Amino acid sequence: MSINRRTALGAVTATGAGALSACGGEEQQPREPGGKDGELRLPTSDVPEGGGVVRERVVVTQPRSGTFEAFDATCPHQGCAVDEVTEKAIVCPCHGSEFDPTDGSVTHGPAEKGLTRMKATVKGDEVVVS
Ligand code: FES
């Protein structure tokens, strides 16, 4: 019996030893962005103007006052979760790719394509991402 990468990673996870990513050992969260029903709600006040937050594998940014954008946090390079949002970039910790907080496009490789955009709608004092 041969053991491929998927089998090996599944065995590590099944033993409770923790999930190791393909990017150097960072712990990864479950893959589905936005929670069980695919929708994420958070107070608009949780998203700093000129910055953003990462919740449940979703990046929510507010590049301009009252304008919210959302992206799947999965880095298109090798699948790590981006974890930092600055005024100028959404940053992947694994190999340093950076993405534009306004549209998710790549601003610094090694990623060759941008983050997957999600729909962000303001309802009252919440941002609803679907
Ligand atoms: S997984 Fe390599 S830069 Fe994000």
Coordinates of N, CA and C and ligand atoms in Angstrom, one line a residue:
M1 N 0.8 -1.2 0.0 CA 0.0 0.0 0.0 C 0.9 1.2 0.0
S2 N 0.6 2.2 -0.9 CA 1.3 3.4 -0.9 C 0.6 4.4 -0.1
I3 N 1.3 5.3 0.5 CA 0.8 6.4 1.3 C 1.0 7.7 0.5
N4 N 0.0 8.3 0.1 CA 0.2 9.6 -0.6 C 0.0 10.7 0.4
R5 N 0.2 12.0 0.0 CA 0.2 13.1 0.9 C -1.2 13.2 1.6
R6 N -2.3 13.1 0.9 CA -3.6 13.2 1.5 C -3.8 12.2 2.6
T7 N -3.4 10.9 2.3 CA -3.6 9.9 3.3 C -2.8 10.2 4.5
A8 N -1.5 10.7 4.3 CA -0.7 11.0 5.5 C -1.2 12.1 6.3
L9 N -1.7 13.2 5.6 CA -2.3 14.3 6.4 C -3.5 13.9 7.1
G10 N -4.4 13.1 6.5 CA -5.6 12.6 7.1 C -5.3 11.8 8.4
A11 N -4.2 11.0 8.3 CA -3.8 10.2 9.5 C -3.4 11.1 10.6
V12 N -2.6 12.1 10.3 CA -2.2 13.0 11.3 C -3.3 13.7 12.0
T13 N -4.3 14.1 11.2 CA -5.5 14.8 11.8 C -6.3 13.8 12.6
A14 N -6.5 12.6 12.1 CA -7.3 11.6 12.8 C -6.8 11.2 14.1
T15 N -5.5 11.3 14.3 CA -4.9 10.9 15.6 C -4.9 12.1 16.6
G16 N -5.4 13.2 16.2 CA -5.5 14.3 17.1 C -4.2 15.0 17.3
A17 N -3.2 14.7 16.4 CA -1.9 15.4 16.5 C -2.0 16.8 15.9
G18 N -3.1 17.2 15.3 CA -3.2 18.5 14.8 C -3.0 18.5 13.3
A19 N -3.6 19.4 12.6 CA -3.5 19.5 11.2 C -2.3 20.3 10.8
L20 N -1.5 19.8 10.0 CA -0.3 20.5 9.5 C -0.6 20.9 8.1
S21 N -0.3 22.2 7.8 CA -0.6 22.6 6.4 C 0.5 22.2 5.5
A22 N 0.3 22.5 4.2 CA 1.3 22.2 3.3 C 2.3 23.4 3.2
C23 N 2.2 24.3 4.1 CA 3.0 25.6 4.0 C 3.9 25.7 5.2
G24 N 4.2 24.7 5.9 CA 5.2 24.8 6.9 C 4.7 24.6 8.3
G25 N 3.6 24.0 8.5 CA 3.2 23.6 9.9 C 2.2 24.5 10.6
E26 N 1.7 25.5 9.9 CA 0.7 26.4 10.6 C -0.6 25.6 10.7
E27 N -1.2 25.8 11.8 CA -2.5 25.1 12.0 C -3.6 25.7 11.1
Q28 N -4.3 24.9 10.4 CA -5.4 25.4 9.5 C -6.7 25.1 10.1
Q29 N -7.6 26.0 9.8 CA -9.0 25.9 10.3 C -9.8 25.1 9.2
P30 N -11.0 24.7 9.5 CA -11.8 24.0 8.5 C -12.0 24.8 7.3
R31 N -12.1 24.2 6.2 CA -12.0 24.8 4.9 C -13.2 25.8 4.5
E32 N -14.4 25.5 5.0 CA -15.5 26.2 4.5 C -15.5 27.7 5.0
P33 N -15.5 28.6 4.1 CA -15.5 30.0 4.6 C -17.0 30.4 5.1
G34 N -17.1 31.2 6.1 CA -18.3 31.8 6.5 C -19.2 30.9 7.4
G35 N -18.8 29.9 7.9 CA -19.6 29.1 8.9 C -20.5 28.1 8.2
K36 N -21.2 27.4 9.0 CA -22.0 26.3 8.5 C -23.0 26.6 7.3
D37 N -23.7 27.7 7.5 CA -24.7 28.1 6.5 C -24.1 28.9 5.4
G38 N -22.8 29.1 5.4 CA -22.1 29.9 4.3 C -22.3 31.4 4.5
E39 N -22.9 31.8 5.6 CA -23.1 33.2 5.8 C -22.4 33.7 7.0
L40 N -21.7 34.8 7.0 CA -21.0 35.4 8.1 C -21.6 36.8 8.4
R41 N -21.9 37.0 9.7 CA -22.4 38.3 10.1 C -21.5 38.9 11.1
L42 N -21.1 40.1 11.0 CA -20.4 40.8 12.0 C -20.7 42.3 12.1
P43 N -20.6 42.9 13.3 CA -20.9 44.3 13.4 C -19.9 45.1 12.5
T44 N -20.5 46.1 11.8 CA -19.6 47.0 11.0 C -18.5 47.6 11.8
S45 N -18.8 47.8 13.1 CA -17.8 48.4 14.0 C -16.6 47.5 14.3
D46 N -16.7 46.2 13.9 CA -15.6 45.3 14.1 C -14.6 45.4 13.0
V47 N -15.0 46.1 11.9 CA -14.1 46.2 10.7 C -13.5 47.6 10.7
P48 N -12.2 47.8 11.0 CA -11.6 49.1 11.0 C -11.6 49.7 9.6
E49 N -11.9 51.0 9.6 CA -11.8 51.8 8.3 C -10.3 51.8 7.9
G50 N -10.1 51.5 6.7 CA -8.7 51.4 6.2 C -8.0 50.2 6.6
G51 N -8.7 49.2 7.0 CA -8.2 47.9 7.4 C -9.2 46.8 7.2
G52 N -9.1 45.8 8.1 CA -10.0 44.7 8.0 C -9.8 43.6 9.0
V53 N -10.6 42.6 9.0 CA -10.5 41.5 9.9 C -10.6 40.2 9.2
V54 N -10.2 39.1 9.8 CA -10.3 37.7 9.3 C -11.2 37.0 10.3
R55 N -12.3 36.5 9.8 CA -13.2 35.7 10.7 C -13.7 34.5 9.9
E56 N -13.6 33.3 10.5 CA -14.2 32.1 9.9 C -13.7 31.9 8.4
R57 N -12.5 32.1 8.2 CA -11.9 32.0 6.9 C -12.5 33.0 5.9
V58 N -12.9 34.1 6.3 CA -13.4 35.2 5.5 C -12.7 36.5 5.9
V59 N -12.2 37.2 4.9 CA -11.6 38.5 5.1 C -12.6 39.6 4.8
V60 N -12.8 40.5 5.7 CA -13.7 41.6 5.5 C -12.9 42.9 5.7
T61 N -13.0 43.7 4.6 CA -12.2 44.9 4.7 C -13.2 46.1 4.5
Q62 N -12.7 47.3 5.0 CA -13.4 48.5 4.8 C -12.4 49.6 4.2
P63 N -12.1 49.5 2.9 CA -11.1 50.3 2.3 C -11.5 51.8 2.4
R64 N -12.7 52.1 2.4 CA -13.2 53.5 2.5 C -14.4 53.5 3.5
S65 N -14.6 54.6 4.1 CA -15.7 54.6 5.1 C -17.0 54.1 4.5
G66 N -17.6 53.1 5.1 CA -18.9 52.6 4.7 C -18.8 51.7 3.5
T67 N -17.7 51.4 3.0 CA -17.5 50.5 1.8 C -16.9 49.2 2.4
F68 N -17.6 48.1 2.3 CA -17.1 46.8 2.8 C -16.9 45.9 1.6
E69 N -15.8 45.1 1.7 CA -15.5 44.1 0.7 C -15.2 42.8 1.5
A70 N -15.4 41.7 0.8 CA -15.2 40.4 1.5 C -14.5 39.4 0.5
F71 N -13.7 38.5 1.1 CA -12.9 37.6 0.3 C -12.8 36.3 1.1
D72 N -12.8 35.2 0.3 CA -12.4 33.9 0.9 C -10.9 34.1 1.4
A73 N -10.6 33.7 2.6 CA -9.3 33.9 3.2 C -8.3 32.9 2.7
T74 N -8.7 31.9 1.9 CA -7.8 30.9 1.4 C -6.8 31.5 0.3
C75 N -5.5 31.4 0.6 CA -4.6 31.9 -0.3 C -4.5 31.1 -1.5
P76 N -4.6 31.7 -2.7 CA -4.6 30.8 -4.0 C -3.2 30.2 -4.3
H77 N -2.2 30.6 -3.5 CA -0.9 30.0 -3.8 C -0.8 28.6 -3.4
Q78 N -0.9 28.3 -2.1 CA -0.9 26.9 -1.6 C -2.0 26.6 -0.5
G79 N -2.9 27.5 -0.4 CA -4.0 27.2 0.5 C -4.0 27.6 1.9
C80 N -2.9 28.3 2.4 CA -2.9 28.8 3.7 C -4.0 29.9 3.9
A81 N -4.4 30.2 5.1 CA -5.3 31.2 5.4 C -4.6 32.5 5.6
V82 N -5.0 33.6 4.8 CA -4.4 34.9 5.1 C -4.8 35.3 6.5
D83 N -4.0 36.1 7.2 CA -4.3 36.3 8.6 C -4.0 37.7 9.0
E84 N -3.6 38.6 8.1 CA -3.3 40.0 8.5 C -3.9 40.9 7.5
V85 N -4.5 42.0 7.9 CA -5.0 43.0 7.0 C -4.4 44.4 7.4
T86 N -3.7 45.0 6.5 CA -3.2 46.3 6.8 C -3.9 47.3 5.9
E87 N -3.5 48.6 5.9 CA -4.2 49.5 5.1 C -3.9 49.2 3.6
K88 N -2.7 48.7 3.3 CA -2.3 48.4 2.0 C -2.4 47.0 1.5
A89 N -2.5 46.1 2.4 CA -2.5 44.7 2.0 C -3.1 43.7 2.9
I90 N -3.6 42.6 2.3 CA -4.1 41.4 3.0 C -2.9 40.5 2.8
V91 N -2.4 39.9 3.9 CA -1.1 39.2 3.9 C -1.2 37.8 4.2
C92 N -0.6 36.9 3.4 CA -0.5 35.5 3.7 C 0.8 35.2 4.5
P93 N 0.6 34.5 5.7 CA 1.8 34.3 6.5 C 2.8 33.2 6.0
C94 N 2.3 32.4 5.0 CA 3.1 31.3 4.6 C 4.3 31.6 3.7
H95 N 4.0 32.4 2.7 CA 5.1 32.7 1.8 C 5.1 34.2 1.4
G96 N 4.3 35.0 2.1 CA 4.3 36.4 2.0 C 3.5 37.0 0.8
S97 N 2.6 36.3 0.2 CA 1.8 36.9 -0.8 C 1.0 38.0 -0.2
E98 N 0.7 39.0 -1.0 CA -0.1 40.2 -0.6 C -1.2 40.5 -1.6
F99 N -2.3 40.9 -1.1 CA -3.5 41.1 -1.9 C -4.1 42.5 -1.6
D100 N -4.6 43.1 -2.6 CA -5.2 44.4 -2.5 C -6.5 44.3 -1.7
P101 N -6.6 45.1 -0.6 CA -7.8 45.1 0.3 C -9.1 45.6 -0.4
T102 N -9.0 46.3 -1.6 CA -10.2 46.8 -2.2 C -10.8 45.8 -3.2
D103 N -9.9 44.9 -3.8 CA -10.5 44.0 -4.8 C -9.9 42.6 -4.7
G104 N -9.0 42.3 -3.8 CA -8.4 41.0 -3.6 C -7.3 40.6 -4.6
S105 N -7.0 41.5 -5.5 CA -6.0 41.2 -6.5 C -4.6 41.0 -5.9
V106 N -3.7 40.3 -6.6 CA -2.4 40.1 -6.1 C -1.6 41.4 -6.3
T107 N -0.9 41.8 -5.2 CA 0.0 42.9 -5.3 C 1.5 42.4 -5.1
H108 N 1.6 41.2 -4.5 CA 3.0 40.7 -4.3 C 2.9 39.2 -4.3
G109 N 3.7 38.5 -5.1 CA 3.6 37.0 -5.1 C 4.3 36.4 -3.9
P110 N 4.3 35.1 -4.0 CA 4.3 34.2 -5.1 C 2.9 33.8 -5.7
A111 N 1.8 34.2 -5.0 CA 0.5 33.9 -5.6 C 0.4 34.5 -6.9
E112 N -0.3 33.8 -7.8 CA -0.4 34.3 -9.2 C -1.8 34.9 -9.5
K113 N -2.7 34.5 -8.6 CA -4.1 35.1 -8.8 C -4.6 35.6 -7.4
G114 N -5.7 36.4 -7.5 CA -6.2 37.0 -6.3 C -7.1 36.1 -5.5
L115 N -7.5 36.7 -4.4 CA -8.4 36.1 -3.5 C -9.8 36.0 -4.1
T116 N -10.5 35.0 -3.8 CA -11.9 34.8 -4.3 C -12.8 35.8 -3.6
R117 N -13.5 36.6 -4.4 CA -14.3 37.6 -3.8 C -15.7 37.0 -3.3
M118 N -16.2 37.6 -2.2 CA -17.5 37.2 -1.7 C -18.4 38.4 -1.7
K119 N -19.7 38.2 -1.5 CA -20.6 39.3 -1.5 C -20.7 39.8 0.0
A120 N -20.5 41.1 0.1 CA -20.6 41.8 1.4 C -21.7 42.8 1.3
T121 N -22.7 42.7 2.2 CA -23.9 43.6 2.2 C -24.0 44.2 3.6
V122 N -24.3 45.5 3.7 CA -24.5 46.1 5.0 C -26.0 46.0 5.2
K123 N -26.4 45.4 6.4 CA -27.8 45.4 6.9 C -27.8 46.0 8.3
G124 N -28.3 47.2 8.4 CA -28.3 47.8 9.7 C -26.9 48.1 10.1
D125 N -26.5 47.6 11.3 CA -25.2 47.8 11.8 C -24.3 46.5 11.6
E126 N -24.7 45.7 10.7 CA -23.9 44.5 10.4 C -23.5 44.4 9.0
V127 N -22.4 43.7 8.8 CA -21.9 43.3 7.5 C -22.3 41.8 7.3
V128 N -23.0 41.5 6.3 CA -23.4 40.1 6.0 C -22.7 39.7 4.8
V129 N -21.9 38.6 5.0 CA -21.1 38.1 3.9 C -21.7 36.7 3.4
S130 N -21.9 36.6 2.1 CA -22.4 35.3 1.6 C -21.7 34.9 0.4
Ligands
FES1 S1 0.1 29.9 0.6 FE1 2.0 30.6 -0.2 S2 1.8 32.7 -0.1 FE2 0.0 32.0 0.7

